[in-house]
Short mmCIF file of C-alpha atoms in Angstrom, two decimals:
data_model
loop_
_atom_site.label_atom_id
_atom_site.label_comp_id
_atom_site.label_asym_id
_atom_site.label_seq_id
_atom_site.Cartn_x
_atom_site.Cartn_y
_atom_site.Cartn_z
CA MET A 1 -35.86 -68.34 -66.31
CA ASP A 2 -32.20 -67.75 -66.78
CA SER A 3 -31.75 -67.07 -70.50
CA GLN A 4 -28.22 -68.35 -70.74
CA ILE A 5 -27.29 -71.73 -71.86
CA SER A 6 -24.24 -71.85 -69.50
CA ASN A 7 -22.48 -69.47 -67.06
CA SER A 8 -19.24 -69.42 -65.20
CA SER A 9 -18.97 -71.11 -61.84
CA LYS A 10 -16.30 -71.52 -59.32
CA ILE A 11 -14.59 -74.77 -59.34
CA VAL A 12 -11.59 -76.54 -57.96
CA LYS A 13 -9.51 -77.95 -60.82
CA PHE A 14 -6.76 -80.62 -60.60
CA GLN A 15 -4.04 -79.84 -63.17
CA ASP A 16 -0.37 -80.94 -63.20
CA GLY A 17 -0.52 -82.56 -59.74
CA VAL A 18 -2.11 -79.80 -57.89
CA LEU A 19 -5.66 -78.65 -56.76
CA GLN A 20 -6.50 -74.97 -57.32
CA GLU A 21 -9.75 -72.90 -57.33
CA THR A 22 -10.75 -71.51 -60.84
CA HIS A 23 -13.79 -70.87 -62.97
CA ASP A 24 -15.49 -72.80 -65.61
CA GLU A 25 -18.54 -72.71 -67.80
CA ILE A 26 -21.34 -74.72 -66.39
CA VAL A 27 -24.40 -75.62 -68.49
CA THR A 28 -27.60 -74.47 -67.12
CA GLU A 29 -30.54 -76.66 -66.55
CA HIS A 30 -34.20 -75.38 -65.69
CA PRO A 31 -37.59 -76.70 -65.48
CA LEU A 32 -40.37 -75.91 -67.80
CA THR A 33 -43.71 -76.81 -66.84
CA ILE A 34 -46.58 -76.98 -70.00
CA HIS A 35 -50.07 -76.20 -69.03
CA LEU A 36 -52.36 -77.55 -71.94
CA ASN A 37 -56.06 -76.21 -72.04
CA GLY A 38 -55.85 -74.96 -68.32
CA GLU A 39 -54.25 -78.25 -67.02
CA GLU A 40 -50.84 -78.97 -65.79
CA PHE A 41 -49.53 -81.28 -68.68
CA ALA A 42 -45.93 -81.92 -68.30
CA THR A 43 -42.59 -80.80 -66.64
CA MET A 44 -39.40 -81.25 -68.25
CA VAL A 45 -35.77 -79.66 -67.29
CA CYS A 46 -34.25 -78.08 -70.32
CA SER A 47 -31.95 -75.48 -71.69
CA PRO A 48 -33.61 -72.32 -71.12
CA ASP A 49 -33.79 -70.85 -74.69
CA ASN A 50 -36.45 -71.28 -77.56
CA ILE A 51 -39.05 -72.16 -74.98
CA LYS A 52 -41.79 -71.49 -77.47
CA GLU A 53 -40.47 -73.73 -79.82
CA LEU A 54 -39.67 -76.36 -77.31
CA THR A 55 -43.31 -76.24 -76.28
CA ILE A 56 -44.78 -76.34 -80.00
CA GLY A 57 -42.35 -79.03 -80.70
CA PHE A 58 -43.08 -81.16 -77.71
CA LEU A 59 -46.72 -80.95 -78.21
CA ALA A 60 -46.44 -81.84 -81.89
CA SER A 61 -44.05 -84.73 -81.05
CA GLU A 62 -46.84 -86.11 -78.50
CA GLY A 63 -49.43 -85.86 -81.14
CA PHE A 64 -51.36 -82.93 -79.62
CA ILE A 65 -50.92 -80.55 -82.59
CA ARG A 66 -49.65 -81.06 -86.37
CA LYS A 67 -49.85 -77.28 -87.45
CA ILE A 68 -49.36 -73.85 -85.86
CA ASP A 69 -52.94 -73.01 -86.57
CA GLU A 70 -54.07 -75.63 -84.02
CA ILE A 71 -52.91 -73.57 -81.19
CA LYS A 72 -55.38 -70.80 -80.08
CA ASN A 73 -53.20 -69.19 -77.72
CA ILE A 74 -49.51 -69.68 -76.47
CA GLN A 75 -48.10 -67.69 -73.47
CA ILE A 76 -44.44 -68.42 -72.15
CA ASP A 77 -43.38 -67.11 -68.52
CA GLU A 78 -39.62 -67.55 -69.06
CA SER A 79 -38.63 -66.16 -65.71
CA LYS A 80 -40.85 -68.82 -63.87
CA GLY A 81 -40.49 -71.68 -66.49
CA TYR A 82 -44.00 -71.95 -67.53
CA ALA A 83 -45.93 -72.30 -70.80
CA TYR A 84 -49.55 -71.88 -71.03
CA VAL A 85 -51.13 -73.23 -74.28
CA ASP A 86 -54.77 -73.46 -75.34
CA LEU A 87 -55.67 -75.32 -78.30
CA HIS A 88 -58.78 -74.78 -80.31
CA VAL A 89 -59.52 -78.62 -79.69
CA LYS A 90 -59.95 -79.79 -75.95
CA THR A 91 -57.69 -82.75 -75.45
CA VAL A 92 -57.49 -82.71 -71.78
CA THR A 93 -58.93 -86.10 -71.59
CA ALA A 94 -56.61 -87.33 -74.16
CA SER A 95 -53.94 -85.93 -72.27
CA HIS A 96 -54.96 -87.54 -69.13
CA GLU A 97 -54.82 -90.89 -70.87
CA PHE A 98 -51.40 -90.15 -71.96
CA HIS A 99 -50.62 -89.26 -68.35
CA SER A 100 -51.48 -92.61 -67.21
CA LYS A 101 -49.47 -94.23 -69.62
CA ARG A 102 -46.51 -92.25 -70.51
CA PHE A 103 -44.56 -92.80 -67.39
CA ILE A 104 -40.87 -93.15 -68.31
CA GLY A 105 -39.72 -90.65 -70.99
CA SER A 106 -36.85 -89.30 -72.98
CA CYS A 107 -33.44 -91.02 -73.43
CA CYS A 108 -34.27 -93.87 -70.95
CA GLY A 109 -37.50 -95.44 -71.91
CA LYS A 110 -41.11 -95.05 -73.22
CA SER A 111 -44.43 -96.56 -72.69
CA ARG A 112 -45.14 -99.39 -75.40
CA GLN A 113 -48.74 -98.06 -74.92
CA PHE A 114 -47.64 -94.76 -75.75
CA TYR A 115 -45.38 -95.98 -78.72
CA PHE A 116 -48.24 -97.63 -80.28
CA HIS A 117 -50.96 -94.95 -79.59
CA ASN A 118 -48.97 -91.76 -80.26
CA ASP A 119 -45.86 -92.65 -82.21
CA ALA A 120 -47.81 -94.79 -84.86
CA ARG A 121 -49.87 -91.65 -85.09
CA THR A 122 -47.13 -88.99 -85.33
CA ALA A 123 -44.19 -90.93 -86.68
CA LYS A 124 -44.13 -90.43 -90.38
CA THR A 125 -42.75 -93.01 -92.98
CA SER A 126 -40.36 -90.88 -95.08
CA THR A 127 -41.06 -90.34 -98.87
CA SER A 128 -38.02 -88.26 -99.20
CA ASN A 129 -36.09 -88.79 -102.57
CA MET A 130 -33.09 -86.75 -101.61
CA THR A 131 -29.56 -88.15 -101.69
CA LEU A 132 -26.34 -86.83 -99.92
CA THR A 133 -22.83 -87.51 -100.85
CA PRO A 134 -20.36 -88.79 -98.29
CA LEU A 135 -18.58 -85.27 -98.17
CA GLN A 136 -22.08 -83.67 -97.43
CA CYS A 137 -22.60 -86.04 -94.48
CA ILE A 138 -19.24 -85.21 -92.99
CA SER A 139 -19.45 -81.56 -93.83
CA PHE A 140 -22.90 -81.16 -92.30
CA MET A 141 -21.83 -83.13 -89.26
CA ARG A 142 -18.58 -80.75 -88.86
CA GLU A 143 -20.85 -77.50 -89.16
CA LEU A 144 -23.00 -78.72 -86.20
CA GLN A 145 -20.29 -79.46 -84.09
CA GLU A 146 -18.23 -76.25 -85.03
CA GLY A 147 -21.46 -74.44 -84.60
CA SER A 148 -21.91 -75.23 -80.99
CA VAL A 149 -19.76 -73.03 -78.78
CA THR A 150 -21.63 -74.35 -75.62
CA PHE A 151 -20.89 -77.86 -76.24
CA GLN A 152 -17.27 -77.06 -76.72
CA GLU A 153 -17.17 -74.91 -73.42
CA THR A 154 -19.37 -77.28 -71.18
CA GLY A 155 -19.29 -80.54 -72.82
CA GLY A 156 -22.82 -80.94 -71.42
CA VAL A 157 -25.27 -80.32 -74.24
CA HIS A 158 -26.88 -81.88 -77.26
CA ASN A 159 -27.05 -80.30 -80.58
CA ALA A 160 -29.59 -80.73 -83.46
CA ALA A 161 -29.56 -78.95 -86.85
CA LEU A 162 -32.00 -78.92 -89.74
CA PHE A 163 -29.96 -78.93 -93.12
CA SER A 164 -31.56 -78.63 -96.80
CA ALA A 165 -29.08 -80.22 -99.58
CA ASP A 166 -27.41 -76.68 -99.67
CA GLU A 167 -27.24 -75.10 -96.24
CA LEU A 168 -27.98 -75.09 -92.44
CA ILE A 169 -31.58 -73.94 -91.77
CA VAL A 170 -31.59 -73.92 -87.99
CA SER A 171 -29.43 -75.34 -85.16
CA ARG A 172 -30.64 -75.76 -81.51
CA THR A 173 -28.93 -76.80 -78.33
CA ASP A 174 -30.46 -78.37 -74.98
CA ILE A 175 -29.14 -80.57 -72.10
CA GLY A 176 -31.73 -82.96 -73.04
CA ARG A 177 -31.23 -84.75 -76.22
CA HIS A 178 -34.97 -84.96 -77.12
CA ASN A 179 -35.55 -81.05 -76.23
CA ALA A 180 -32.94 -80.03 -78.90
CA LEU A 181 -34.79 -82.19 -81.45
CA ASP A 182 -38.25 -80.80 -80.30
CA LYS A 183 -36.99 -77.23 -80.69
CA ILE A 184 -36.12 -78.25 -84.28
CA LEU A 185 -39.67 -79.70 -84.57
CA GLY A 186 -41.20 -76.63 -83.05
CA TYR A 187 -39.24 -74.03 -85.33
CA CYS A 188 -40.56 -76.23 -88.53
CA ILE A 189 -44.04 -75.90 -87.32
CA GLU A 190 -44.00 -72.21 -86.10
CA ASN A 191 -42.37 -71.36 -89.45
CA ARG A 192 -44.15 -73.77 -91.81
CA ILE A 193 -40.82 -75.14 -93.08
CA PRO A 194 -41.42 -78.01 -95.34
CA VAL A 195 -39.26 -81.00 -94.05
CA ARG A 196 -39.50 -83.63 -96.58
CA ASP A 197 -36.10 -83.16 -98.32
CA LYS A 198 -34.22 -81.75 -95.13
CA ILE A 199 -31.67 -83.73 -93.18
CA ILE A 200 -31.30 -83.74 -89.24
CA ALA A 201 -27.91 -83.83 -87.83
CA PHE A 202 -27.69 -84.58 -84.14
CA SER A 203 -24.81 -84.77 -81.61
CA GLY A 204 -25.91 -87.72 -79.67
CA ARG A 205 -26.77 -91.35 -79.93
CA ILE A 206 -29.45 -92.39 -82.24
CA SER A 207 -31.72 -94.37 -79.88
CA SER A 208 -35.24 -95.53 -80.98
CA GLU A 209 -36.77 -92.25 -79.50
CA VAL A 210 -34.20 -90.06 -81.24
CA LEU A 211 -34.81 -91.79 -84.53
CA LEU A 212 -38.96 -91.59 -83.98
CA LYS A 213 -38.16 -87.83 -83.31
CA ALA A 214 -36.57 -87.45 -86.71
CA ALA A 215 -39.41 -89.42 -88.25
CA LYS A 216 -41.84 -87.08 -86.49
CA ILE A 217 -40.04 -83.92 -87.69
CA GLY A 218 -40.44 -85.62 -91.24
CA VAL A 219 -36.90 -86.07 -92.52
CA GLY A 220 -35.47 -88.89 -94.58
CA ILE A 221 -31.91 -88.80 -93.38
CA ILE A 222 -30.54 -88.61 -89.92
CA LEU A 223 -26.81 -88.00 -89.23
CA SER A 224 -24.95 -88.40 -85.82
CA LYS A 225 -21.54 -88.40 -84.65
CA SER A 226 -22.49 -91.37 -82.50
CA ALA A 227 -23.73 -94.69 -82.67
CA PRO A 228 -27.52 -96.09 -83.25
CA THR A 229 -29.42 -98.83 -81.26
CA ASN A 230 -30.60 -102.05 -82.76
CA LEU A 231 -34.29 -101.05 -82.08
CA ALA A 232 -33.62 -97.40 -83.73
CA ILE A 233 -32.02 -99.22 -86.90
CA LYS A 234 -35.12 -101.51 -87.10
CA LEU A 235 -37.44 -98.41 -86.72
CA ALA A 236 -35.25 -96.41 -89.52
CA ASP A 237 -35.57 -99.48 -92.00
CA ASP A 238 -39.31 -99.68 -91.32
CA LEU A 239 -39.88 -95.83 -91.59
CA ASN A 240 -37.70 -95.49 -94.80
CA ILE A 241 -35.31 -93.36 -92.95
CA THR A 242 -31.44 -93.28 -93.67
CA ALA A 243 -29.61 -93.38 -90.41
CA VAL A 244 -25.88 -92.34 -90.75
CA GLY A 245 -23.78 -92.60 -87.35
CA PHE A 246 -20.15 -92.67 -86.23
CA ILE A 247 -19.40 -89.45 -88.40
CA ARG A 248 -15.88 -88.96 -87.24
CA GLY A 249 -13.03 -87.29 -89.18
CA ASN A 250 -13.63 -88.66 -92.75
CA THR A 251 -15.40 -92.00 -92.01
CA PHE A 252 -18.97 -93.01 -91.04
CA ASN A 253 -21.43 -95.83 -91.03
CA ILE A 254 -24.66 -96.05 -92.87
CA TYR A 255 -27.21 -98.26 -90.83
CA SER A 256 -30.37 -98.18 -92.86
CA HIS A 257 -31.44 -97.10 -96.37
CA PRO A 258 -28.05 -96.71 -97.66
CA GLU A 259 -29.35 -95.85 -101.25
CA ARG A 260 -29.76 -92.24 -100.20
CA ILE A 261 -25.88 -91.82 -99.77
CA ILE A 262 -24.36 -91.82 -103.17
CA SER A 263 -20.54 -91.88 -103.34
CA GLU A 264 -18.76 -89.57 -105.79
CA HIS A 265 -16.82 -92.60 -106.53
CA LYS A 266 -19.96 -94.16 -108.14
CA SER A 267 -20.85 -94.18 -111.85
CA MET B 1 -35.27 -110.68 -74.36
CA ASP B 2 -32.18 -110.79 -76.22
CA SER B 3 -29.60 -111.19 -73.45
CA GLN B 4 -26.62 -109.47 -75.48
CA ILE B 5 -25.90 -105.93 -74.79
CA SER B 6 -24.67 -105.46 -78.48
CA ASN B 7 -24.46 -107.82 -81.38
CA SER B 8 -23.00 -107.63 -84.97
CA SER B 9 -25.19 -106.19 -87.76
CA LYS B 10 -24.55 -105.45 -91.43
CA ILE B 11 -23.63 -101.82 -92.29
CA VAL B 12 -22.30 -99.67 -95.01
CA LYS B 13 -18.97 -98.05 -94.03
CA PHE B 14 -17.47 -94.97 -95.69
CA GLN B 15 -13.75 -95.06 -95.28
CA ASP B 16 -10.72 -93.91 -97.50
CA GLY B 17 -13.21 -92.37 -99.95
CA VAL B 18 -15.11 -95.46 -100.60
CA LEU B 19 -18.55 -96.93 -99.38
CA GLN B 20 -18.19 -100.74 -98.67
CA GLU B 21 -20.33 -103.33 -96.70
CA THR B 22 -19.21 -104.66 -93.55
CA HIS B 23 -20.26 -105.61 -90.08
CA ASP B 24 -20.36 -103.39 -86.78
CA GLU B 25 -21.34 -104.18 -83.24
CA ILE B 26 -24.62 -102.75 -82.56
CA VAL B 27 -25.86 -102.01 -79.01
CA THR B 28 -29.29 -103.62 -78.30
CA GLU B 29 -32.16 -101.89 -76.90
CA HIS B 30 -35.17 -103.63 -75.45
CA PRO B 31 -38.40 -102.69 -73.66
CA LEU B 32 -39.18 -103.53 -70.07
CA THR B 33 -42.66 -103.30 -68.60
CA ILE B 34 -42.72 -103.50 -64.76
CA HIS B 35 -46.10 -104.73 -63.42
CA LEU B 36 -46.41 -103.47 -59.56
CA ASN B 37 -48.85 -105.24 -57.44
CA GLY B 38 -50.79 -106.66 -60.58
CA GLU B 39 -51.00 -103.44 -62.45
CA GLU B 40 -49.09 -102.14 -65.30
CA PHE B 41 -46.51 -99.55 -63.81
CA ALA B 42 -43.97 -98.35 -66.19
CA THR B 43 -42.20 -99.31 -69.35
CA MET B 44 -38.65 -98.21 -70.33
CA VAL B 45 -36.16 -99.27 -72.96
CA CYS B 46 -32.99 -100.72 -71.52
CA SER B 47 -30.10 -102.91 -72.23
CA PRO B 48 -31.43 -106.50 -71.60
CA ASP B 49 -29.15 -107.60 -69.00
CA ASN B 50 -29.68 -107.48 -65.00
CA ILE B 51 -33.35 -106.83 -65.43
CA LYS B 52 -33.93 -107.81 -61.83
CA GLU B 53 -31.53 -105.48 -60.44
CA LEU B 54 -32.96 -102.69 -62.69
CA THR B 55 -36.53 -103.61 -61.62
CA ILE B 56 -35.69 -103.32 -57.90
CA GLY B 57 -33.42 -100.22 -58.61
CA PHE B 58 -36.21 -98.63 -60.21
CA LEU B 59 -38.82 -99.00 -57.70
CA ALA B 60 -36.39 -98.03 -54.89
CA SER B 61 -35.53 -94.94 -56.89
CA GLU B 62 -39.00 -93.96 -57.37
CA GLY B 63 -39.48 -94.46 -53.73
CA PHE B 64 -41.72 -97.54 -53.50
CA ILE B 65 -39.16 -99.64 -51.61
CA ARG B 66 -36.23 -99.20 -49.77
CA LYS B 67 -35.07 -102.84 -48.46
CA ILE B 68 -35.26 -106.03 -50.30
CA ASP B 69 -37.57 -107.52 -47.67
CA GLU B 70 -40.23 -105.22 -48.72
CA ILE B 71 -40.55 -107.19 -51.91
CA LYS B 72 -42.90 -110.19 -51.39
CA ASN B 73 -42.43 -111.66 -54.87
CA ILE B 74 -40.44 -110.74 -58.19
CA GLN B 75 -40.49 -112.55 -61.34
CA ILE B 76 -38.81 -111.82 -64.61
CA ASP B 77 -39.83 -112.72 -67.90
CA GLU B 78 -36.64 -111.75 -70.05
CA SER B 79 -37.86 -113.09 -73.17
CA LYS B 80 -40.84 -110.87 -73.37
CA GLY B 81 -39.22 -108.01 -71.22
CA TYR B 82 -41.66 -108.03 -68.32
CA ALA B 83 -41.11 -107.86 -64.62
CA TYR B 84 -43.93 -108.65 -62.13
CA VAL B 85 -43.43 -107.37 -58.59
CA ASP B 86 -45.60 -107.75 -55.72
CA LEU B 87 -45.11 -105.69 -52.50
CA HIS B 88 -46.03 -106.55 -49.11
CA VAL B 89 -47.52 -102.94 -48.99
CA LYS B 90 -49.97 -102.22 -51.55
CA THR B 91 -49.11 -98.91 -53.48
CA VAL B 92 -51.26 -99.10 -56.29
CA THR B 93 -53.10 -95.85 -55.48
CA ALA B 94 -49.70 -94.10 -54.84
CA SER B 95 -48.40 -95.41 -58.08
CA HIS B 96 -51.44 -93.90 -59.89
CA GLU B 97 -50.61 -90.66 -58.25
CA PHE B 98 -47.13 -90.79 -59.55
CA HIS B 99 -48.34 -91.81 -63.12
CA SER B 100 -50.54 -88.61 -63.17
CA LYS B 101 -47.71 -86.47 -62.25
CA ARG B 102 -44.60 -88.13 -63.49
CA PHE B 103 -44.76 -87.60 -67.25
CA ILE B 104 -41.20 -86.92 -68.51
CA GLY B 105 -38.69 -88.83 -67.07
CA SER B 106 -34.93 -89.76 -67.22
CA CYS B 107 -32.43 -87.49 -68.87
CA CYS B 108 -34.63 -84.82 -70.23
CA GLY B 109 -36.90 -83.89 -67.45
CA LYS B 110 -38.85 -84.69 -64.35
CA SER B 111 -42.03 -83.43 -62.82
CA ARG B 112 -41.34 -80.85 -60.28
CA GLN B 113 -44.17 -82.38 -58.20
CA PHE B 114 -42.45 -85.70 -58.47
CA TYR B 115 -39.16 -84.07 -57.54
CA PHE B 116 -40.72 -82.55 -54.26
CA HIS B 117 -42.88 -85.70 -53.25
CA ASN B 118 -40.61 -88.48 -54.27
CA ASP B 119 -36.96 -87.34 -54.67
CA ALA B 120 -37.25 -85.52 -51.46
CA ARG B 121 -38.27 -88.61 -49.77
CA THR B 122 -35.57 -90.79 -51.30
CA ALA B 123 -32.62 -88.52 -52.26
CA LYS B 124 -30.33 -88.72 -49.10
CA THR B 125 -28.31 -86.06 -47.82
CA SER B 126 -24.82 -87.62 -47.59
CA THR B 127 -23.32 -88.24 -44.18
CA SER B 128 -20.07 -89.87 -45.89
CA ASN B 129 -16.64 -88.95 -44.15
CA MET B 130 -14.73 -90.58 -46.82
CA THR B 131 -12.05 -88.74 -48.77
CA LEU B 132 -10.24 -89.50 -52.08
CA THR B 133 -6.86 -88.59 -53.59
CA PRO B 134 -6.75 -87.09 -56.91
CA LEU B 135 -5.08 -90.47 -58.29
CA GLN B 136 -7.92 -92.44 -56.78
CA CYS B 137 -10.50 -90.17 -58.85
CA ILE B 138 -8.50 -90.75 -62.07
CA SER B 139 -7.80 -94.36 -61.63
CA PHE B 140 -11.52 -95.06 -60.82
CA MET B 141 -12.49 -93.43 -63.99
CA ARG B 142 -9.99 -95.10 -65.99
CA GLU B 143 -10.91 -98.49 -64.43
CA LEU B 144 -14.78 -97.72 -65.40
CA GLN B 145 -13.81 -97.07 -69.06
CA GLU B 146 -11.53 -99.87 -69.40
CA GLY B 147 -14.07 -102.17 -67.90
CA SER B 148 -16.53 -101.27 -70.66
CA VAL B 149 -16.04 -103.33 -73.74
CA THR B 150 -19.40 -102.68 -75.01
CA PHE B 151 -18.87 -98.74 -74.77
CA GLN B 152 -15.93 -99.06 -76.57
CA GLU B 153 -17.56 -101.58 -79.22
CA THR B 154 -20.61 -99.56 -80.00
CA GLY B 155 -20.13 -96.23 -78.47
CA GLY B 156 -23.72 -96.37 -77.31
CA VAL B 157 -24.05 -97.21 -73.68
CA HIS B 158 -23.75 -95.58 -70.23
CA ASN B 159 -21.46 -97.15 -67.38
CA ALA B 160 -21.86 -96.77 -63.87
CA ALA B 161 -19.69 -98.53 -61.25
CA LEU B 162 -19.67 -98.57 -57.57
CA PHE B 163 -16.28 -98.37 -55.74
CA SER B 164 -15.03 -98.71 -52.18
CA ALA B 165 -12.01 -96.80 -51.38
CA ASP B 166 -10.00 -99.87 -52.24
CA GLU B 167 -11.66 -101.71 -55.31
CA LEU B 168 -14.41 -102.13 -57.88
CA ILE B 169 -17.61 -103.65 -56.22
CA VAL B 170 -19.96 -103.63 -59.14
CA SER B 171 -20.29 -102.33 -62.79
CA ARG B 172 -23.07 -102.16 -64.87
CA THR B 173 -24.00 -101.09 -68.35
CA ASP B 174 -27.23 -99.69 -70.18
CA ILE B 175 -28.05 -97.59 -73.03
CA GLY B 176 -29.98 -95.59 -70.69
CA ARG B 177 -27.97 -93.48 -68.23
CA HIS B 178 -30.46 -93.78 -65.56
CA ASN B 179 -30.93 -97.61 -65.88
CA ALA B 180 -27.31 -98.01 -65.50
CA LEU B 181 -27.31 -96.24 -62.19
CA ASP B 182 -30.83 -97.95 -61.23
CA LYS B 183 -29.00 -101.28 -61.92
CA ILE B 184 -26.31 -100.40 -59.25
CA LEU B 185 -28.90 -99.34 -56.83
CA GLY B 186 -30.60 -102.52 -57.27
CA TYR B 187 -27.55 -104.57 -56.95
CA CYS B 188 -27.00 -102.67 -53.61
CA ILE B 189 -30.35 -103.32 -52.12
CA GLU B 190 -30.54 -106.93 -53.41
CA ASN B 191 -27.19 -107.64 -51.79
CA ARG B 192 -27.48 -105.37 -48.79
CA ILE B 193 -24.50 -103.53 -49.72
CA PRO B 194 -23.71 -100.65 -47.37
CA VAL B 195 -23.20 -97.44 -49.61
CA ARG B 196 -22.24 -94.66 -47.11
CA ASP B 197 -18.80 -94.72 -47.72
CA LYS B 198 -18.75 -95.91 -51.27
CA ILE B 199 -18.22 -93.69 -54.77
CA ILE B 200 -20.30 -93.73 -58.06
CA ALA B 201 -18.11 -93.38 -61.25
CA PHE B 202 -20.49 -92.76 -64.16
CA SER B 203 -19.49 -92.40 -67.78
CA GLY B 204 -22.29 -89.69 -68.69
CA ARG B 205 -23.11 -86.12 -67.90
CA ILE B 206 -24.07 -85.32 -64.19
CA SER B 207 -27.48 -84.02 -64.77
CA SER B 208 -29.75 -83.09 -61.81
CA GLU B 209 -31.40 -86.54 -61.91
CA VAL B 210 -27.97 -88.43 -62.33
CA LEU B 211 -27.06 -86.48 -59.32
CA LEU B 212 -30.48 -87.59 -57.44
CA LYS B 213 -29.74 -91.11 -58.37
CA ALA B 214 -26.24 -90.92 -56.63
CA ALA B 215 -28.09 -89.49 -53.59
CA LYS B 216 -30.73 -92.22 -53.65
CA ILE B 217 -28.15 -94.79 -54.09
CA GLY B 218 -26.46 -93.08 -50.97
CA VAL B 219 -22.99 -92.30 -51.88
CA GLY B 220 -21.01 -89.02 -50.90
CA ILE B 221 -18.94 -88.86 -54.14
CA ILE B 222 -19.76 -88.97 -57.60
CA LEU B 223 -17.17 -89.13 -60.53
CA SER B 224 -17.68 -88.47 -64.09
CA LYS B 225 -15.80 -87.99 -67.30
CA SER B 226 -18.27 -85.36 -68.29
CA ALA B 227 -19.85 -82.02 -67.25
CA PRO B 228 -22.42 -81.45 -64.60
CA THR B 229 -25.36 -78.99 -64.93
CA ASN B 230 -25.83 -76.01 -62.74
CA LEU B 231 -28.89 -77.82 -61.24
CA ALA B 232 -26.96 -80.76 -60.25
CA ILE B 233 -24.14 -78.66 -58.66
CA LYS B 234 -26.80 -76.94 -56.59
CA LEU B 235 -28.29 -80.43 -55.48
CA ALA B 236 -24.83 -81.75 -54.75
CA ASP B 237 -24.29 -78.79 -52.65
CA ASP B 238 -27.49 -79.28 -50.75
CA LEU B 239 -27.09 -82.84 -50.33
CA ASN B 240 -23.64 -82.93 -49.35
CA ILE B 241 -22.23 -84.72 -52.28
CA THR B 242 -19.00 -84.25 -53.86
CA ALA B 243 -19.21 -84.13 -57.52
CA VAL B 244 -16.14 -84.56 -59.60
CA GLY B 245 -16.25 -84.17 -63.45
CA PHE B 246 -14.40 -83.92 -66.64
CA ILE B 247 -11.82 -86.54 -65.63
CA ARG B 248 -9.98 -86.73 -68.62
CA GLY B 249 -6.20 -87.94 -68.42
CA ASN B 250 -4.59 -86.55 -65.50
CA THR B 251 -6.88 -83.58 -64.86
CA PHE B 252 -10.65 -83.32 -63.67
CA ASN B 253 -12.83 -80.42 -61.87
CA ILE B 254 -14.56 -80.70 -58.52
CA TYR B 255 -18.03 -78.88 -58.63
CA SER B 256 -19.22 -79.40 -55.12
CA HIS B 257 -17.72 -80.31 -51.48
CA PRO B 258 -14.29 -80.28 -52.46
CA GLU B 259 -13.23 -81.20 -48.93
CA ARG B 260 -13.54 -84.85 -49.81
CA ILE B 261 -10.75 -84.79 -52.46
CA ILE B 262 -7.43 -84.48 -50.79
CA SER B 263 -4.33 -83.95 -52.69
CA GLU B 264 -1.11 -85.75 -51.98
CA HIS B 265 0.63 -82.48 -52.36
CA LYS B 266 -1.09 -81.15 -49.16
CA SER B 267 0.32 -81.32 -45.55
#
């Protein structure tokens, strides 16, 4: 598997009224097939980095594992784009049930069945007591964007980062919005990072599934430079998550649980 | 089903250093469950407009229909978000095979199996001879963006439009990038629109699956304001599709089959 997030490619550019050949950075997209307990379980396309984290995060997000100890063995074949995972518990039957229900995934849809069965089990209601100032919201989003060279070069990837109140803990990039969040989840599980008082900053729109990813990671606050959907706001209300969007320049909107964002101007 | 693409919601806005309650337009997101030949087939989340087109386009994109005549009966329950489709041909077994293979969908992944089985059957190699000038590429993209009030209001939807060399034929909006394209495909099938010499303009990144959607619609040129992936470019090369991206202001990049974009400055 190509280990580069992007690479240079020959293009024809139209600029100043003329067409001319040049080169541009193109974001790479590779398939990853996960075998679970010896069975082909899922295939996704992704950016070919941090594949182990992506695999662990995906399985956790789908409700098959909660802790790294539940994984008996995991092998990644980066060159071919395969991950082989054996769990201590055999969940092949369960995975078949998921197969037969989860038909549409990712940004454009999900199975209600899947939503009720799996998300209800894995999406946590936040118990986080942490608060942020408006300037923290703005600076975290700025740090996320400045940290993403690939995005600036190719415009083609999503970025997600986990912050504590004090600092950036981990930042991940993927062409798939949910993959970037699954890589963060995988990192937290693999490294046993406590998430209750952390923040997710995300480059893309807060859809219902992005909000559910944040709940599955376990954070109380999600920051985005883009807009949420009404369904995401409803889920954020229910799951006690503060959704902050449209963070652009020195302005932003709080769409749910604004009590966690405390202005310097108050009190 | 809420028939509005967006509606006003109460938010807390941070502006000029202060937090204050206000209202903002929030994009709506609703589930749609498609029953095919009496069986639950797929559920997606979508923007609740043009549900019939979305259903027809989705089934065509998945390879279950090619023409409107293949649909025996279609009923939409907008209030509950259900579509009931009966085909003249019973494909329930096939749909089960797809269920068991197509696990990840939409923007973040696809099953290789599905790719080879279904896409190979439905993604057409373009035979289009049409050409565009650079100024047409730029004006079509401008028209797409100016046409999308919802996008400007909420920042949360994807837009797709079908153009002939002369004019806009149809424009569709959805929170799901692939749904917007499936609505276009559904419109073309329902209205028997010839697509060979049409153009797709799309607001989002040209991923491998977006490129495949364009091929399934049957166009020879896809325009985007965003960047393609290397896998999308490879597919565009193979399927004889001209992929034009990063259309911003008066510049753009041609990533595949540039022979269809003919500069006024030539000859």
